[in-house]
Amino acid sequence: MPEQHLDNFLLQQQQAAERVNQAILSALDALPFSDLPLASAMKHGALLGGKRLRPFLTYTVGTMLGVKINNLDIPAAAVECIHAYSLIHDDLPAMDDDDLRRGLPTCHVKYGEGNAILAGDALQTLAFQLLSSGLMPDVADKDRIAMLAELAYSSGLAGMCGGQALDLEAEGQQVDLESLERIHQHKTGALIRAAIRLGAYAAGSKGHAILTMLDKYAASIGLAFQVQDDILDVVGDSAVTGKRQGADAQHEKSTYPSLLGLEAAQEKARELYFSALDALKEIEAQGYNTQTLIALTNFIIERKS
């Protein structure tokens, strides 16, 4: 990505992160029991940093479709609350047993397992509280309901949780490539698709009209993101990624590098990259400016963390 385009993209990403962080913080500050460790654990898990990829997708797709940005803060915050809860629970000793997240102690290390479990639970319910009653002045009720249904479906057994369960079942086993893709399409891809769809639903009929094209884009970048994660677990610097290098191998997880080899995994990421760009060409042909989504696609396979 040219340096000027990268700078513009990173600025947009930073602005989106600041908006969603403020929306999440405002929602957390409005809750009772702010003096409990649970409240601090929720803030730690939700505001620890990170790329804010999912909220960025919600903002980008919504604005591409002409939605005013103040209608997108709530869905962006909701999808990030779900993502944050999933990370808190993924890090628990019964799951991935990680003590480092984004270079800082994981939630259960800092606040104890009980508070970490509750923090994840409470962030999950906060997501649906936000979507059901948060301020989205130009969004029709039917589209708000569509958002609720989408996030619930993509977060549960049919989506993220189902993918995590498949991942747990596969630990210590050598799964085939088809099974690995099935894991990642649910564990990572489902919530990425949901983030994109939330931005589209905020646009009403315009968003509904291009859902098929957006889903094709989501499927490609969702898998590309996970392939790149697998690659970074092999070649990444823990000081940059904020996670222990080699954690997947330690847990005997099947990954794209372990199944295909590192070079073939990198080629897989490139194939998915071009598939995502093809989907964006279809959207551009409908009269929409996809430049920010193109920049994001570049970022996903070029990232180092």
PDB file of C-alpha atoms in Angstrom:
ATOM      1  CA  MET A   1       0.000   0.000   0.000  1.00  0.00           C
ATOM      2  CA  PRO A   2       1.489   3.426  -0.931  1.00  0.00           C
ATOM      3  CA  GLU A   3       2.650   5.361   2.117  1.00  0.00           C
ATOM      4  CA  GLN A   4       0.167   8.234   1.660  1.00  0.00           C
ATOM      5  CA  HIS A   5      -2.765   5.812   1.293  1.00  0.00           C
ATOM      6  CA  LEU A   6      -1.551   3.905   4.338  1.00  0.00           C
ATOM      7  CA  ASP A   7      -1.376   7.106   6.384  1.00  0.00           C
ATOM      8  CA  ASN A   8      -4.927   8.058   5.353  1.00  0.00           C
ATOM      9  CA  PHE A   9      -6.186   4.584   6.178  1.00  0.00           C
ATOM     10  CA  LEU A  10      -4.489   4.522   9.573  1.00  0.00           C
ATOM     11  CA  LEU A  11      -5.974   7.942  10.377  1.00  0.00           C
ATOM     12  CA  GLN A  12      -9.468   6.691   9.476  1.00  0.00           C
ATOM     13  CA  GLN A  13      -8.889   3.588  11.568  1.00  0.00           C
ATOM     14  CA  GLN A  14      -7.734   5.663  14.530  1.00  0.00           C
ATOM     15  CA  GLN A  15     -10.743   7.983  14.284  1.00  0.00           C
ATOM     16  CA  ALA A  16     -13.123   5.005  14.164  1.00  0.00           C
ATOM     17  CA  ALA A  17     -11.364   3.423  17.155  1.00  0.00           C
ATOM     18  CA  GLU A  18     -11.698   6.630  19.157  1.00  0.00           C
ATOM     19  CA  ARG A  19     -15.411   6.887  18.316  1.00  0.00           C
ATOM     20  CA  VAL A  20     -16.214   3.313  19.268  1.00  0.00           C
ATOM     21  CA  ASN A  21     -14.092   3.476  22.411  1.00  0.00           C
ATOM     22  CA  GLN A  22     -16.001   6.543  23.536  1.00  0.00           C
ATOM     23  CA  ALA A  23     -19.324   4.860  22.776  1.00  0.00           C
ATOM     24  CA  ILE A  24     -18.334   1.785  24.789  1.00  0.00           C
ATOM     25  CA  LEU A  25     -16.961   3.877  27.662  1.00  0.00           C
ATOM     26  CA  SER A  26     -20.160   5.949  27.810  1.00  0.00           C
ATOM     27  CA  ALA A  27     -22.237   2.768  27.920  1.00  0.00           C
ATOM     28  CA  LEU A  28     -20.091   1.257  30.673  1.00  0.00           C
ATOM     29  CA  ASP A  29     -20.102   4.458  32.738  1.00  0.00           C
ATOM     30  CA  ALA A  30     -23.905   4.506  32.618  1.00  0.00           C
ATOM     31  CA  LEU A  31     -24.139   1.084  34.282  1.00  0.00           C
ATOM     32  CA  PRO A  32     -24.585   0.591  38.056  1.00  0.00           C
ATOM     33  CA  PHE A  33     -22.019  -1.017  40.407  1.00  0.00           C
ATOM     34  CA  SER A  34     -19.161   1.016  38.957  1.00  0.00           C
ATOM     35  CA  ASP A  35     -17.171   0.431  42.158  1.00  0.00           C
ATOM     36  CA  LEU A  36     -17.081  -3.356  41.729  1.00  0.00           C
ATOM     37  CA  PRO A  37     -14.032  -5.151  40.296  1.00  0.00           C
ATOM     38  CA  LEU A  38     -16.411  -6.520  37.647  1.00  0.00           C
ATOM     39  CA  ALA A  39     -16.885  -3.029  36.212  1.00  0.00           C
ATOM     40  CA  SER A  40     -13.108  -2.561  36.023  1.00  0.00           C
ATOM     41  CA  ALA A  41     -12.725  -5.990  34.417  1.00  0.00           C
ATOM     42  CA  MET A  42     -15.277  -5.067  31.754  1.00  0.00           C
ATOM     43  CA  LYS A  43     -13.407  -1.858  30.934  1.00  0.00           C
ATOM     44  CA  HIS A  44     -10.102  -3.725  30.863  1.00  0.00           C
ATOM     45  CA  GLY A  45     -11.459  -6.301  28.425  1.00  0.00           C
ATOM     46  CA  ALA A  46     -13.345  -3.860  26.196  1.00  0.00           C
ATOM     47  CA  LEU A  47     -10.882  -0.959  26.108  1.00  0.00           C
ATOM     48  CA  LEU A  48      -7.565  -2.802  26.098  1.00  0.00           C
ATOM     49  CA  GLY A  49      -6.694  -1.565  22.623  1.00  0.00           C
ATOM     50  CA  GLY A  50      -6.545  -3.531  19.407  1.00  0.00           C
ATOM     51  CA  LYS A  51      -7.240  -2.888  15.753  1.00  0.00           C
ATOM     52  CA  ARG A  52     -11.020  -2.424  16.159  1.00  0.00           C
ATOM     53  CA  LEU A  53     -11.450  -4.201  12.828  1.00  0.00           C
ATOM     54  CA  ARG A  54     -15.102  -5.102  13.341  1.00  0.00           C
ATOM     55  CA  PRO A  55     -16.311  -1.607  14.346  1.00  0.00           C
ATOM     56  CA  PHE A  56     -14.228  -0.167  11.526  1.00  0.00           C
ATOM     57  CA  LEU A  57     -16.071  -2.403   9.071  1.00  0.00           C
ATOM     58  CA  THR A  58     -19.427  -1.283  10.466  1.00  0.00           C
ATOM     59  CA  TYR A  59     -18.465   2.386  10.145  1.00  0.00           C
ATOM     60  CA  THR A  60     -16.928   1.951   6.688  1.00  0.00           C
ATOM     61  CA  VAL A  61     -19.787   0.005   5.114  1.00  0.00           C
ATOM     62  CA  GLY A  62     -22.396   2.296   6.655  1.00  0.00           C
ATOM     63  CA  THR A  63     -20.735   5.507   5.514  1.00  0.00           C
ATOM     64  CA  MET A  64     -20.086   4.018   2.055  1.00  0.00           C
ATOM     65  CA  LEU A  65     -23.860   3.557   1.817  1.00  0.00           C
ATOM     66  CA  GLY A  66     -24.564   7.128   2.935  1.00  0.00           C
ATOM     67  CA  VAL A  67     -25.445   6.520   6.587  1.00  0.00           C
ATOM     68  CA  LYS A  68     -24.699   9.410   8.967  1.00  0.00           C
ATOM     69  CA  ILE A  69     -21.980   8.353  11.352  1.00  0.00           C
ATOM     70  CA  ASN A  70     -24.004   9.027  14.519  1.00  0.00           C
ATOM     71  CA  ASN A  71     -26.256   6.126  13.475  1.00  0.00           C
ATOM     72  CA  LEU A  72     -23.270   3.766  13.447  1.00  0.00           C
ATOM     73  CA  ASP A  73     -21.775   4.267  16.917  1.00  0.00           C
ATOM     74  CA  ILE A  74     -24.262   1.878  18.548  1.00  0.00           C
ATOM     75  CA  PRO A  75     -23.861  -1.079  16.147  1.00  0.00           C
ATOM     76  CA  ALA A  76     -20.082  -0.548  16.103  1.00  0.00           C
ATOM     77  CA  ALA A  77     -19.964  -0.611  19.911  1.00  0.00           C
ATOM     78  CA  ALA A  78     -22.261  -3.644  20.065  1.00  0.00           C
ATOM     79  CA  VAL A  79     -20.138  -5.786  17.759  1.00  0.00           C
ATOM     80  CA  GLU A  80     -16.973  -4.807  19.628  1.00  0.00           C
ATOM     81  CA  CYS A  81     -18.579  -5.737  22.968  1.00  0.00           C
ATOM     82  CA  ILE A  82     -19.234  -9.213  21.562  1.00  0.00           C
ATOM     83  CA  HIS A  83     -15.669  -9.435  20.269  1.00  0.00           C
ATOM     84  CA  ALA A  84     -14.258  -8.289  23.620  1.00  0.00           C
ATOM     85  CA  TYR A  85     -16.325 -10.843  25.515  1.00  0.00           C
ATOM     86  CA  SER A  86     -15.109 -13.597  23.202  1.00  0.00           C
ATOM     87  CA  LEU A  87     -11.463 -12.654  23.784  1.00  0.00           C
ATOM     88  CA  ILE A  88     -11.894 -12.574  27.575  1.00  0.00           C
ATOM     89  CA  HIS A  89     -13.384 -16.066  27.509  1.00  0.00           C
ATOM     90  CA  ASP A  90     -10.890 -17.379  24.927  1.00  0.00           C
ATOM     91  CA  ASP A  91      -8.021 -16.402  27.222  1.00  0.00           C
ATOM     92  CA  LEU A  92      -9.387 -18.339  30.230  1.00  0.00           C
ATOM     93  CA  PRO A  93      -7.452 -21.363  31.547  1.00  0.00           C
ATOM     94  CA  ALA A  94     -10.242 -23.704  30.392  1.00  0.00           C
ATOM     95  CA  MET A  95      -9.909 -22.357  26.836  1.00  0.00           C
ATOM     96  CA  ASP A  96      -6.623 -21.049  25.379  1.00  0.00           C
ATOM     97  CA  ASP A  97      -5.036 -20.288  28.776  1.00  0.00           C
ATOM     98  CA  ASP A  98      -3.299 -17.086  27.672  1.00  0.00           C
ATOM     99  CA  ASP A  99      -1.750 -14.650  30.122  1.00  0.00           C
ATOM    100  CA  LEU A 100      -1.038 -11.885  27.605  1.00  0.00           C
ATOM    101  CA  ARG A 101      -3.423  -9.938  25.388  1.00  0.00           C
ATOM    102  CA  ARG A 102      -2.231  -6.938  23.367  1.00  0.00           C
ATOM    103  CA  GLY A 103       0.901  -6.860  25.491  1.00  0.00           C
ATOM    104  CA  LEU A 104      -0.991  -6.576  28.795  1.00  0.00           C
ATOM    105  CA  PRO A 105      -2.214  -9.109  31.379  1.00  0.00           C
ATOM    106  CA  THR A 106      -5.360 -10.922  30.276  1.00  0.00           C
ATOM    107  CA  CYS A 107      -8.575 -10.229  32.158  1.00  0.00           C
ATOM    108  CA  HIS A 108      -8.482 -13.337  34.365  1.00  0.00           C
ATOM    109  CA  VAL A 109      -4.834 -12.734  35.255  1.00  0.00           C
ATOM    110  CA  LYS A 110      -5.588  -9.178  36.379  1.00  0.00           C
ATOM    111  CA  TYR A 111      -9.024  -9.634  37.976  1.00  0.00           C
ATOM    112  CA  GLY A 112      -9.397 -13.364  38.636  1.00  0.00           C
ATOM    113  CA  GLU A 113     -11.289 -16.038  36.741  1.00  0.00           C
ATOM    114  CA  GLY A 114     -14.681 -15.317  38.312  1.00  0.00           C
ATOM    115  CA  ASN A 115     -14.656 -11.652  37.373  1.00  0.00           C
ATOM    116  CA  ALA A 116     -13.332 -12.481  33.899  1.00  0.00           C
ATOM    117  CA  ILE A 117     -16.199 -14.904  33.239  1.00  0.00           C
ATOM    118  CA  LEU A 118     -18.732 -12.355  34.474  1.00  0.00           C
ATOM    119  CA  ALA A 119     -17.086  -9.551  32.483  1.00  0.00           C
ATOM    120  CA  GLY A 120     -17.521 -11.563  29.295  1.00  0.00           C
ATOM    121  CA  ASP A 121     -21.114 -12.386  30.183  1.00  0.00           C
ATOM    122  CA  ALA A 122     -21.933  -8.753  30.954  1.00  0.00           C
ATOM    123  CA  LEU A 123     -20.302  -7.409  27.781  1.00  0.00           C
ATOM    124  CA  GLN A 124     -22.328  -9.859  25.743  1.00  0.00           C
ATOM    125  CA  THR A 125     -25.602  -8.673  27.262  1.00  0.00           C
ATOM    126  CA  LEU A 126     -24.496  -5.037  26.940  1.00  0.00           C
ATOM    127  CA  ALA A 127     -24.182  -5.527  23.173  1.00  0.00           C
ATOM    128  CA  PHE A 128     -27.859  -6.437  22.894  1.00  0.00           C
ATOM    129  CA  GLN A 129     -28.902  -3.701  25.305  1.00  0.00           C
ATOM    130  CA  LEU A 130     -27.160  -1.197  23.055  1.00  0.00           C
ATOM    131  CA  LEU A 131     -28.729  -2.500  19.856  1.00  0.00           C
ATOM    132  CA  SER A 132     -32.211  -2.673  21.345  1.00  0.00           C
ATOM    133  CA  SER A 133     -32.304   0.777  22.972  1.00  0.00           C
ATOM    134  CA  GLY A 134     -29.273   2.782  21.805  1.00  0.00           C
ATOM    135  CA  LEU A 135     -29.577   5.997  19.781  1.00  0.00           C
ATOM    136  CA  MET A 136     -29.805   5.338  16.016  1.00  0.00           C
ATOM    137  CA  PRO A 137     -32.060   8.221  14.933  1.00  0.00           C
ATOM    138  CA  ASP A 138     -32.300   7.389  11.224  1.00  0.00           C
ATOM    139  CA  VAL A 139     -32.508   3.587  11.475  1.00  0.00           C
ATOM    140  CA  ALA A 140     -35.934   1.985  11.040  1.00  0.00           C
ATOM    141  CA  ASP A 141     -37.148  -0.389  13.754  1.00  0.00           C
ATOM    142  CA  LYS A 142     -37.221  -3.316  11.299  1.00  0.00           C
ATOM    143  CA  ASP A 143     -33.551  -2.753  10.560  1.00  0.00           C
ATOM    144  CA  ARG A 144     -32.727  -2.470  14.269  1.00  0.00           C
ATOM    145  CA  ILE A 145     -34.412  -5.865  14.730  1.00  0.00           C
ATOM    146  CA  ALA A 146     -32.392  -7.231  11.790  1.00  0.00           C
ATOM    147  CA  MET A 147     -29.230  -6.063  13.552  1.00  0.00           C
ATOM    148  CA  LEU A 148     -30.249  -7.817  16.768  1.00  0.00           C
ATOM    149  CA  ALA A 149     -31.025 -11.051  14.933  1.00  0.00           C
ATOM    150  CA  GLU A 150     -27.790 -10.920  12.948  1.00  0.00           C
ATOM    151  CA  LEU A 151     -25.551 -10.327  15.952  1.00  0.00           C
ATOM    152  CA  ALA A 152     -27.288 -13.034  17.988  1.00  0.00           C
ATOM    153  CA  TYR A 153     -27.026 -15.586  15.167  1.00  0.00           C
ATOM    154  CA  SER A 154     -23.403 -14.783  14.361  1.00  0.00           C
ATOM    155  CA  SER A 155     -22.329 -14.866  18.011  1.00  0.00           C
ATOM    156  CA  GLY A 156     -23.923 -18.147  19.053  1.00  0.00           C
ATOM    157  CA  LEU A 157     -23.766 -21.820  18.147  1.00  0.00           C
ATOM    158  CA  ALA A 158     -24.342 -21.103  14.455  1.00  0.00           C
ATOM    159  CA  GLY A 159     -21.415 -18.673  14.412  1.00  0.00           C
ATOM    160  CA  MET A 160     -18.603 -17.682  16.742  1.00  0.00           C
ATOM    161  CA  CYS A 161     -19.342 -20.017  19.676  1.00  0.00           C
ATOM    162  CA  GLY A 162     -19.857 -22.941  17.334  1.00  0.00           C
ATOM    163  CA  GLY A 163     -16.518 -22.192  15.701  1.00  0.00           C
ATOM    164  CA  GLN A 164     -14.814 -22.040  19.084  1.00  0.00           C
ATOM    165  CA  ALA A 165     -16.358 -25.401  20.004  1.00  0.00           C
ATOM    166  CA  LEU A 166     -15.069 -26.920  16.764  1.00  0.00           C
ATOM    167  CA  ASP A 167     -11.657 -25.455  17.556  1.00  0.00           C
ATOM    168  CA  LEU A 168     -11.637 -27.052  21.001  1.00  0.00           C
ATOM    169  CA  GLU A 169     -12.651 -30.409  19.509  1.00  0.00           C
ATOM    170  CA  ALA A 170      -9.755 -30.182  17.062  1.00  0.00           C
ATOM    171  CA  GLU A 171      -7.045 -29.573  19.673  1.00  0.00           C
ATOM    172  CA  GLY A 172      -4.461 -32.325  19.636  1.00  0.00           C
ATOM    173  CA  GLN A 173      -5.812 -33.641  16.319  1.00  0.00           C
ATOM    174  CA  GLN A 174      -4.651 -33.154  12.754  1.00  0.00           C
ATOM    175  CA  VAL A 175      -7.732 -31.851  10.930  1.00  0.00           C
ATOM    176  CA  ASP A 176      -7.964 -31.497   7.172  1.00  0.00           C
ATOM    177  CA  LEU A 177      -8.076 -28.189   5.331  1.00  0.00           C
ATOM    178  CA  GLU A 178     -11.847 -28.279   4.831  1.00  0.00           C
ATOM    179  CA  SER A 179     -12.423 -28.757   8.570  1.00  0.00           C
ATOM    180  CA  LEU A 180      -9.983 -25.963   9.408  1.00  0.00           C
ATOM    181  CA  GLU A 181     -11.791 -23.552   7.085  1.00  0.00           C
ATOM    182  CA  ARG A 182     -15.101 -24.542   8.678  1.00  0.00           C
ATOM    183  CA  ILE A 183     -13.678 -23.664  12.108  1.00  0.00           C
ATOM    184  CA  HIS A 184     -12.455 -20.269  10.994  1.00  0.00           C
ATOM    185  CA  GLN A 185     -15.534 -19.388   8.936  1.00  0.00           C
ATOM    186  CA  HIS A 186     -17.491 -19.639  12.169  1.00  0.00           C
ATOM    187  CA  LYS A 187     -15.001 -18.671  14.863  1.00  0.00           C
ATOM    188  CA  THR A 188     -13.664 -15.536  13.144  1.00  0.00           C
ATOM    189  CA  GLY A 189     -15.590 -15.041   9.924  1.00  0.00           C
ATOM    190  CA  ALA A 190     -19.116 -14.988  11.357  1.00  0.00           C
ATOM    191  CA  LEU A 191     -18.553 -11.907  13.493  1.00  0.00           C
ATOM    192  CA  ILE A 192     -16.732 -10.115  10.689  1.00  0.00           C
ATOM    193  CA  ARG A 193     -19.711 -10.784   8.423  1.00  0.00           C
ATOM    194  CA  ALA A 194     -22.022  -9.513  11.167  1.00  0.00           C
ATOM    195  CA  ALA A 195     -20.022  -6.286  11.516  1.00  0.00           C
ATOM    196  CA  ILE A 196     -20.356  -5.657   7.789  1.00  0.00           C
ATOM    197  CA  ARG A 197     -24.057  -6.506   7.800  1.00  0.00           C
ATOM    198  CA  LEU A 198     -24.749  -4.155  10.727  1.00  0.00           C
ATOM    199  CA  GLY A 199     -23.386  -1.277   8.664  1.00  0.00           C
ATOM    200  CA  ALA A 200     -25.518  -2.371   5.719  1.00  0.00           C
ATOM    201  CA  TYR A 201     -28.710  -2.726   7.777  1.00  0.00           C
ATOM    202  CA  ALA A 202     -28.237   0.829   9.052  1.00  0.00           C
ATOM    203  CA  ALA A 203     -28.666   1.931   5.413  1.00  0.00           C
ATOM    204  CA  GLY A 204     -32.020   0.207   5.023  1.00  0.00           C
ATOM    205  CA  SER A 205     -32.976  -0.902   1.510  1.00  0.00           C
ATOM    206  CA  LYS A 206     -29.667   0.222  -0.024  1.00  0.00           C
ATOM    207  CA  GLY A 207     -27.813  -2.078   2.313  1.00  0.00           C
ATOM    208  CA  HIS A 208     -30.164  -5.007   1.774  1.00  0.00           C
ATOM    209  CA  ALA A 209     -29.660  -4.694  -1.989  1.00  0.00           C
ATOM    210  CA  ILE A 210     -25.940  -5.497  -1.847  1.00  0.00           C
ATOM    211  CA  LEU A 211     -25.872  -8.004   1.041  1.00  0.00           C
ATOM    212  CA  THR A 212     -24.858 -10.879  -1.251  1.00  0.00           C
ATOM    213  CA  MET A 213     -21.841  -8.921  -2.513  1.00  0.00           C
ATOM    214  CA  LEU A 214     -20.926  -7.836   1.000  1.00  0.00           C
ATOM    215  CA  ASP A 215     -21.154 -11.437   2.212  1.00  0.00           C
ATOM    216  CA  LYS A 216     -18.701 -12.530  -0.502  1.00  0.00           C
ATOM    217  CA  TYR A 217     -16.295  -9.830   0.638  1.00  0.00           C
ATOM    218  CA  ALA A 218     -16.773 -10.787   4.285  1.00  0.00           C
ATOM    219  CA  ALA A 219     -16.094 -14.477   3.602  1.00  0.00           C
ATOM    220  CA  SER A 220     -12.791 -13.647   1.912  1.00  0.00           C
ATOM    221  CA  ILE A 221     -11.441 -11.155   4.429  1.00  0.00           C
ATOM    222  CA  GLY A 222     -12.672 -13.178   7.407  1.00  0.00           C
ATOM    223  CA  LEU A 223     -10.649 -16.186   6.305  1.00  0.00           C
ATOM    224  CA  ALA A 224      -7.708 -14.044   5.172  1.00  0.00           C
ATOM    225  CA  PHE A 225      -7.584 -12.445   8.611  1.00  0.00           C
ATOM    226  CA  GLN A 226      -7.360 -15.839  10.289  1.00  0.00           C
ATOM    227  CA  VAL A 227      -4.762 -17.183   7.840  1.00  0.00           C
ATOM    228  CA  GLN A 228      -2.632 -14.129   8.572  1.00  0.00           C
ATOM    229  CA  ASP A 229      -3.109 -14.711  12.306  1.00  0.00           C
ATOM    230  CA  ASP A 230      -1.832 -18.269  11.864  1.00  0.00           C
ATOM    231  CA  ILE A 231       1.155 -16.984   9.899  1.00  0.00           C
ATOM    232  CA  LEU A 232       1.959 -14.383  12.565  1.00  0.00           C
ATOM    233  CA  ASP A 233       1.893 -17.086  15.236  1.00  0.00           C
ATOM    234  CA  VAL A 234       4.860 -18.600  13.388  1.00  0.00           C
ATOM    235  CA  VAL A 235       6.808 -15.556  12.205  1.00  0.00           C
ATOM    236  CA  GLY A 236       5.456 -12.681  14.330  1.00  0.00           C
ATOM    237  CA  ASP A 237       7.304 -10.832  17.044  1.00  0.00           C
ATOM    238  CA  SER A 238       5.560 -11.134  20.421  1.00  0.00           C
ATOM    239  CA  ALA A 239       6.559  -7.533  21.200  1.00  0.00           C
ATOM    240  CA  VAL A 240       4.570  -6.447  18.133  1.00  0.00           C
ATOM    241  CA  THR A 241       1.677  -8.945  18.164  1.00  0.00           C
ATOM    242  CA  GLY A 242       1.111  -8.662  21.922  1.00  0.00           C
ATOM    243  CA  LYS A 243       0.683 -12.448  22.119  1.00  0.00           C
ATOM    244  CA  ARG A 244       3.017 -15.330  22.812  1.00  0.00           C
ATOM    245  CA  GLN A 245       4.671 -16.546  19.623  1.00  0.00           C
ATOM    246  CA  GLY A 246       4.035 -20.230  18.994  1.00  0.00           C
ATOM    247  CA  ALA A 247       0.917 -20.422  21.183  1.00  0.00           C
ATOM    248  CA  ASP A 248      -0.959 -22.390  18.502  1.00  0.00           C
ATOM    249  CA  ALA A 249       1.778 -25.003  18.303  1.00  0.00           C
ATOM    250  CA  GLN A 250       1.888 -25.221  22.101  1.00  0.00           C
ATOM    251  CA  HIS A 251      -1.833 -26.070  22.127  1.00  0.00           C
ATOM    252  CA  GLU A 252      -1.341 -28.516  19.223  1.00  0.00           C
ATOM    253  CA  LYS A 253      -3.774 -26.585  17.068  1.00  0.00           C
ATOM    254  CA  SER A 254      -4.079 -27.215  13.365  1.00  0.00           C
ATOM    255  CA  THR A 255      -3.235 -24.038  11.465  1.00  0.00           C
ATOM    256  CA  TYR A 256      -2.688 -23.109   7.842  1.00  0.00           C
ATOM    257  CA  PRO A 257       1.120 -23.166   8.186  1.00  0.00           C
ATOM    258  CA  SER A 258       1.003 -26.542   9.957  1.00  0.00           C
ATOM    259  CA  LEU A 259      -1.241 -28.056   7.243  1.00  0.00           C
ATOM    260  CA  LEU A 260       0.123 -26.330   4.151  1.00  0.00           C
ATOM    261  CA  GLY A 261       3.551 -25.071   5.134  1.00  0.00           C
ATOM    262  CA  LEU A 262       4.402 -21.414   5.622  1.00  0.00           C
ATOM    263  CA  GLU A 263       4.828 -20.472   1.950  1.00  0.00           C
ATOM    264  CA  ALA A 264       1.587 -22.146   0.869  1.00  0.00           C
ATOM    265  CA  ALA A 265      -0.247 -20.460   3.755  1.00  0.00           C
ATOM    266  CA  GLN A 266       1.068 -17.099   2.576  1.00  0.00           C
ATOM    267  CA  GLU A 267      -0.132 -17.940  -0.954  1.00  0.00           C
ATOM    268  CA  LYS A 268      -3.566 -18.827   0.488  1.00  0.00           C
ATOM    269  CA  ALA A 269      -3.736 -15.379   2.089  1.00  0.00           C
ATOM    270  CA  ARG A 270      -2.927 -13.785  -1.267  1.00  0.00           C
ATOM    271  CA  GLU A 271      -5.650 -15.799  -3.023  1.00  0.00           C
ATOM    272  CA  LEU A 272      -8.209 -14.640  -0.473  1.00  0.00           C
ATOM    273  CA  TYR A 273      -6.968 -11.074  -0.898  1.00  0.00           C
ATOM    274  CA  PHE A 274      -7.710 -11.133  -4.627  1.00  0.00           C
ATOM    275  CA  SER A 275     -11.076 -12.793  -4.002  1.00  0.00           C
ATOM    276  CA  ALA A 276     -11.984  -9.924  -1.661  1.00  0.00           C
ATOM    277  CA  LEU A 277     -10.964  -7.359  -4.279  1.00  0.00           C
ATOM    278  CA  ASP A 278     -13.174  -9.084  -6.863  1.00  0.00           C
ATOM    279  CA  ALA A 279     -16.155  -8.765  -4.510  1.00  0.00           C
ATOM    280  CA  LEU A 280     -15.390  -5.073  -4.057  1.00  0.00           C
ATOM    281  CA  LYS A 281     -15.374  -4.561  -7.836  1.00  0.00           C
ATOM    282  CA  GLU A 282     -18.967  -5.817  -7.902  1.00  0.00           C
ATOM    283  CA  ILE A 283     -19.919  -3.327  -5.191  1.00  0.00           C
ATOM    284  CA  GLU A 284     -18.096  -0.502  -6.957  1.00  0.00           C
ATOM    285  CA  ALA A 285     -20.087  -1.326 -10.108  1.00  0.00           C
ATOM    286  CA  GLN A 286     -23.226  -0.456  -8.098  1.00  0.00           C
ATOM    287  CA  GLY A 287     -21.894   3.099  -7.753  1.00  0.00           C
ATOM    288  CA  TYR A 288     -20.219   2.919  -4.337  1.00  0.00           C
ATOM    289  CA  ASN A 289     -16.746   4.119  -3.358  1.00  0.00           C
ATOM    290  CA  THR A 290     -14.855   1.078  -2.043  1.00  0.00           C
ATOM    291  CA  GLN A 291     -11.430   2.687  -1.573  1.00  0.00           C
ATOM    292  CA  THR A 292     -11.447   2.404   2.223  1.00  0.00           C
ATOM    293  CA  LEU A 293     -12.438  -1.260   2.026  1.00  0.00           C
ATOM    294  CA  ILE A 294      -9.636  -1.848  -0.492  1.00  0.00           C
ATOM    295  CA  ALA A 295      -7.172  -0.235   1.919  1.00  0.00           C
ATOM    296  CA  LEU A 296      -8.485  -2.409   4.741  1.00  0.00           C
ATOM    297  CA  THR A 297      -8.056  -5.518   2.597  1.00  0.00           C
ATOM    298  CA  ASN A 298      -4.438  -4.551   1.968  1.00  0.00           C
ATOM    299  CA  PHE A 299      -3.923  -3.961   5.675  1.00  0.00           C
ATOM    300  CA  ILE A 300      -5.282  -7.376   6.658  1.00  0.00           C
ATOM    301  CA  ILE A 301      -2.658  -9.324   4.728  1.00  0.00           C
ATOM    302  CA  GLU A 302       0.181  -6.852   5.341  1.00  0.00           C
ATOM    303  CA  ARG A 303      -0.303  -6.446   9.092  1.00  0.00           C
ATOM    304  CA  LYS A 304       2.332  -7.510  11.606  1.00  0.00           C
ATOM    305  CA  SER A 305       0.072  -7.722  14.655  1.00  0.00           C
TER     306      SER A 305
END
